[in-house]
C-alpha cells in the first residue's frame, strides 16, 4: 500500500496533529513514512500545508508532485481547492465544509463547493457542526481524519490506537473525546 497525502488548512487548525497520528498509525503497521516540512505560515491564521507519504516500501522523497496525490485532507474548503492540481486522477479530497474566512475577498463558498464536486471523489464534512453538537470543538481535525480513514487505507481502530499514544499524556478524557471524534467522522461517508 502507498498513499501520498497533502494536508492543508490554516495555522491552528490541527494539521500537524493529523500528520502525527497518520504517521504513528502507519509506522505501527510496519510502513515507511516521509513528511515534508510544513510550508506557509504556521502561525494561527496563515496557510499551512504538509506532504505526507506512507508506503509499505521505501520512500525516496518527501515531496508529492503535481498530479500525484492520492488524497487531500483539508480543514478548510478553499485550501482544498488550492491543492486540487496536486491530486491525481481518481484521487480523493476530504474537506471540512466550514470556511475559515481570514481574507476580505474570500470567494463565495457555494462556488468553492461546486468546483470541488466537479472532481468526483470529494467528501464534504460538516465537521464544525458535528463537533459543536458533541461538545468537542477542539476535535474538528479528528472528525475530518475519521472521514478520511477509508481513503487513507487505515482503519479507525488503528487511528484510535495512535490517538491514545499521541494524546495519552493529556489524560483519558482527551483521548476518549478524540477517539469518539474519529468515529463520528468515519460515519460521514
mmCIF file of C-alpha atoms in Angstrom, residues 5-168:
data_model
loop_
_atom_site.group_PDB
_atom_site.id
_atom_site.type_symbol
_atom_site.label_atom_id
_atom_site.label_comp_id
_atom_site.label_asym_id
_atom_site.label_seq_id
_atom_site.Cartn_x
_atom_site.Cartn_y
_atom_site.Cartn_z
ATOM 1 C CA UNK A 5 -1.320 12.751 1.176
ATOM 2 C CA UNK A 6 -1.473 16.530 1.214
ATOM 3 C CA UNK A 7 -2.731 18.065 4.437
ATOM 4 C CA UNK A 8 -3.931 21.645 4.189
ATOM 5 C CA UNK A 9 -5.599 24.299 6.225
ATOM 6 C CA UNK A 10 -4.905 27.361 8.268
ATOM 7 C CA UNK A 11 -2.481 27.670 11.171
ATOM 8 C CA UNK A 12 -4.009 26.498 14.445
ATOM 9 C CA UNK A 13 -6.485 24.029 12.904
ATOM 10 C CA UNK A 14 -4.571 20.869 13.854
ATOM 11 C CA UNK A 15 -2.854 19.868 10.617
ATOM 12 C CA UNK A 16 0.278 18.739 12.462
ATOM 13 C CA UNK A 17 -1.784 16.593 14.842
ATOM 14 C CA UNK A 18 -3.383 14.850 11.866
ATOM 15 C CA UNK A 19 0.053 14.229 10.332
ATOM 16 C CA UNK A 20 1.433 12.892 13.609
ATOM 17 C CA UNK A 21 -1.433 10.454 14.058
ATOM 18 C CA UNK A 22 -1.315 9.196 10.459
ATOM 19 C CA UNK A 23 2.456 8.777 10.724
ATOM 20 C CA UNK A 24 2.210 6.907 14.017
ATOM 21 C CA UNK A 25 -0.540 4.629 12.676
ATOM 22 C CA UNK A 26 1.453 3.862 9.528
ATOM 23 C CA UNK A 27 4.647 3.103 11.458
ATOM 24 C CA UNK A 28 2.745 0.807 13.794
ATOM 25 C CA UNK A 29 1.535 -1.075 10.716
ATOM 26 C CA UNK A 30 5.194 -1.515 9.711
ATOM 27 C CA UNK A 31 5.057 1.096 6.977
ATOM 28 C CA UNK A 32 7.571 3.742 5.988
ATOM 29 C CA UNK A 33 6.743 7.438 6.201
ATOM 30 C CA UNK A 34 8.181 10.670 4.876
ATOM 31 C CA UNK A 35 6.830 14.068 5.759
ATOM 32 C CA UNK A 36 7.808 17.337 4.188
ATOM 33 C CA UNK A 37 8.384 20.333 6.366
ATOM 34 C CA UNK A 38 5.202 22.316 6.851
ATOM 35 C CA UNK A 39 5.083 25.135 4.326
ATOM 36 C CA UNK A 40 3.470 28.505 4.714
ATOM 37 C CA UNK A 41 2.771 30.472 7.835
ATOM 38 C CA UNK A 42 2.312 28.039 10.678
ATOM 39 C CA UNK A 43 1.065 30.788 12.965
ATOM 40 C CA UNK A 44 -2.657 30.993 13.646
ATOM 41 C CA UNK A 45 -4.484 32.230 10.555
ATOM 42 C CA UNK A 46 -1.825 31.579 7.884
ATOM 43 C CA UNK A 47 -1.901 28.984 5.094
ATOM 44 C CA UNK A 48 -0.365 25.672 6.179
ATOM 45 C CA UNK A 49 0.202 22.536 4.172
ATOM 46 C CA UNK A 50 2.252 19.423 4.523
ATOM 47 C CA UNK A 51 3.186 16.474 2.341
ATOM 48 C CA UNK A 52 2.895 13.075 3.995
ATOM 49 C CA UNK A 53 3.852 9.890 2.211
ATOM 50 C CA UNK A 54 3.205 6.425 3.642
ATOM 51 C CA UNK A 55 4.131 3.150 1.981
ATOM 52 C CA UNK A 56 4.942 -0.457 2.675
ATOM 53 C CA UNK A 57 8.096 0.096 0.551
ATOM 54 C CA UNK A 58 10.984 2.546 0.978
ATOM 55 C CA UNK A 59 10.170 6.146 0.035
ATOM 56 C CA UNK A 60 12.804 8.215 -1.761
ATOM 57 C CA UNK A 61 11.392 11.740 -1.459
ATOM 58 C CA UNK A 62 9.116 13.529 0.931
ATOM 59 C CA UNK A 63 7.589 15.809 -1.721
ATOM 60 C CA UNK A 64 4.498 14.964 -3.763
ATOM 61 C CA UNK A 65 4.480 16.102 -7.378
ATOM 62 C CA UNK A 66 1.678 17.837 -9.237
ATOM 63 C CA UNK A 67 -0.980 15.300 -10.173
ATOM 64 C CA UNK A 68 0.398 12.647 -7.807
ATOM 65 C CA UNK A 69 -1.514 12.983 -4.513
ATOM 66 C CA UNK A 70 -3.854 10.134 -3.648
ATOM 67 C CA UNK A 71 -5.609 12.212 -1.027
ATOM 68 C CA UNK A 72 -6.013 15.794 0.122
ATOM 69 C CA UNK A 73 -7.281 16.289 3.658
ATOM 70 C CA UNK A 74 -8.220 19.904 4.195
ATOM 71 C CA UNK A 75 -9.517 21.687 7.248
ATOM 72 C CA UNK A 76 -10.977 24.396 5.019
ATOM 73 C CA UNK A 77 -12.688 24.225 1.566
ATOM 74 C CA UNK A 78 -10.716 26.969 -0.212
ATOM 75 C CA UNK A 79 -7.457 25.329 0.879
ATOM 76 C CA UNK A 80 -8.715 22.019 -0.550
ATOM 77 C CA UNK A 81 -9.346 23.760 -3.861
ATOM 78 C CA UNK A 82 -5.916 25.416 -3.742
ATOM 79 C CA UNK A 83 -4.199 21.996 -3.820
ATOM 80 C CA UNK A 84 -6.517 20.416 -6.409
ATOM 81 C CA UNK A 85 -3.738 20.470 -9.076
ATOM 82 C CA UNK A 86 -1.730 18.110 -6.859
ATOM 83 C CA UNK A 87 -4.471 15.478 -6.901
ATOM 84 C CA UNK A 88 -4.056 12.522 -9.226
ATOM 85 C CA UNK A 89 -6.895 11.273 -11.394
ATOM 86 C CA UNK A 90 -9.164 9.201 -9.176
ATOM 87 C CA UNK A 91 -7.733 10.750 -6.001
ATOM 88 C CA UNK A 92 -9.861 11.877 -3.071
ATOM 89 C CA UNK A 93 -10.474 15.152 -1.292
ATOM 90 C CA UNK A 94 -11.851 15.118 2.256
ATOM 91 C CA UNK A 95 -12.565 18.615 3.497
ATOM 92 C CA UNK A 96 -14.448 20.485 6.144
ATOM 93 C CA UNK A 97 -17.381 22.450 4.748
ATOM 94 C CA UNK A 98 -16.793 25.362 7.089
ATOM 95 C CA UNK A 99 -14.744 28.181 5.560
ATOM 96 C CA UNK A 100 -12.080 29.955 7.582
ATOM 97 C CA UNK A 101 -12.721 33.475 6.312
ATOM 98 C CA UNK A 102 -9.491 35.294 7.071
ATOM 99 C CA UNK A 103 -9.290 37.491 3.976
ATOM 100 C CA UNK A 104 -11.673 40.252 2.833
ATOM 101 C CA UNK A 105 -12.211 38.782 -0.648
ATOM 102 C CA UNK A 106 -12.883 35.176 0.371
ATOM 103 C CA UNK A 107 -14.679 33.522 -2.578
ATOM 104 C CA UNK A 108 -18.345 32.506 -2.451
ATOM 105 C CA UNK A 109 -18.320 29.189 -0.577
ATOM 106 C CA UNK A 110 -21.067 27.691 -2.782
ATOM 107 C CA UNK A 111 -18.835 28.247 -5.828
ATOM 108 C CA UNK A 112 -15.979 26.512 -3.997
ATOM 109 C CA UNK A 113 -18.248 23.523 -3.249
ATOM 110 C CA UNK A 114 -19.322 23.469 -6.897
ATOM 111 C CA UNK A 115 -15.690 23.329 -8.066
ATOM 112 C CA UNK A 116 -14.853 20.629 -5.540
ATOM 113 C CA UNK A 117 -17.842 18.490 -6.552
ATOM 114 C CA UNK A 118 -16.612 18.520 -10.169
ATOM 115 C CA UNK A 119 -13.687 16.381 -9.000
ATOM 116 C CA UNK A 120 -15.976 13.477 -8.153
ATOM 117 C CA UNK A 121 -14.229 11.850 -5.200
ATOM 118 C CA UNK A 122 -14.987 14.501 -2.606
ATOM 119 C CA UNK A 123 -16.285 14.148 0.922
ATOM 120 C CA UNK A 124 -17.551 17.452 2.341
ATOM 121 C CA UNK A 125 -17.844 17.085 6.097
ATOM 122 C CA UNK A 126 -19.746 19.463 8.340
ATOM 123 C CA UNK A 127 -17.041 18.835 10.935
ATOM 124 C CA UNK A 128 -17.568 22.086 12.845
ATOM 125 C CA UNK A 129 -21.273 21.362 13.332
ATOM 126 C CA UNK A 130 -20.594 17.752 14.376
ATOM 127 C CA UNK A 131 -18.008 18.978 16.864
ATOM 128 C CA UNK A 132 -20.354 21.624 18.270
ATOM 129 C CA UNK A 133 -23.249 19.149 18.604
ATOM 130 C CA UNK A 134 -20.997 16.759 20.540
ATOM 131 C CA UNK A 135 -19.224 19.363 22.731
ATOM 132 C CA UNK A 136 -15.843 18.655 21.157
ATOM 133 C CA UNK A 137 -14.877 21.910 19.473
ATOM 134 C CA UNK A 138 -11.150 21.139 19.743
ATOM 135 C CA UNK A 139 -11.552 17.819 17.882
ATOM 136 C CA UNK A 140 -12.701 19.064 14.468
ATOM 137 C CA UNK A 141 -9.463 17.780 12.952
ATOM 138 C CA UNK A 142 -10.084 14.277 14.334
ATOM 139 C CA UNK A 143 -13.596 14.273 12.838
ATOM 140 C CA UNK A 144 -12.055 15.072 9.472
ATOM 141 C CA UNK A 145 -9.379 12.400 9.928
ATOM 142 C CA UNK A 146 -12.082 9.823 10.708
ATOM 143 C CA UNK A 147 -13.907 10.786 7.499
ATOM 144 C CA UNK A 148 -10.660 10.215 5.563
ATOM 145 C CA UNK A 149 -9.859 6.801 7.110
ATOM 146 C CA UNK A 150 -11.057 4.703 4.147
ATOM 147 C CA UNK A 151 -9.207 6.858 1.606
ATOM 148 C CA UNK A 152 -6.104 6.610 3.802
ATOM 149 C CA UNK A 153 -6.271 2.833 3.888
ATOM 150 C CA UNK A 154 -6.033 2.934 7.695
ATOM 151 C CA UNK A 155 -8.940 1.756 9.814
ATOM 152 C CA UNK A 156 -10.435 3.763 12.663
ATOM 153 C CA UNK A 157 -9.184 1.218 15.222
ATOM 154 C CA UNK A 158 -5.576 1.747 14.122
ATOM 155 C CA UNK A 159 -6.011 5.525 14.108
ATOM 156 C CA UNK A 160 -7.659 5.351 17.556
ATOM 157 C CA UNK A 161 -4.676 3.450 18.951
ATOM 158 C CA UNK A 162 -2.428 6.213 17.618
ATOM 159 C CA UNK A 163 -4.642 8.879 19.197
ATOM 160 C CA UNK A 164 -4.229 7.083 22.534
ATOM 161 C CA UNK A 165 -0.431 7.065 22.152
ATOM 162 C CA UNK A 166 -0.137 10.646 20.939
ATOM 163 C CA UNK A 167 -2.655 12.239 23.325
ATOM 164 C CA UNK A 168 -2.206 9.829 26.253
#
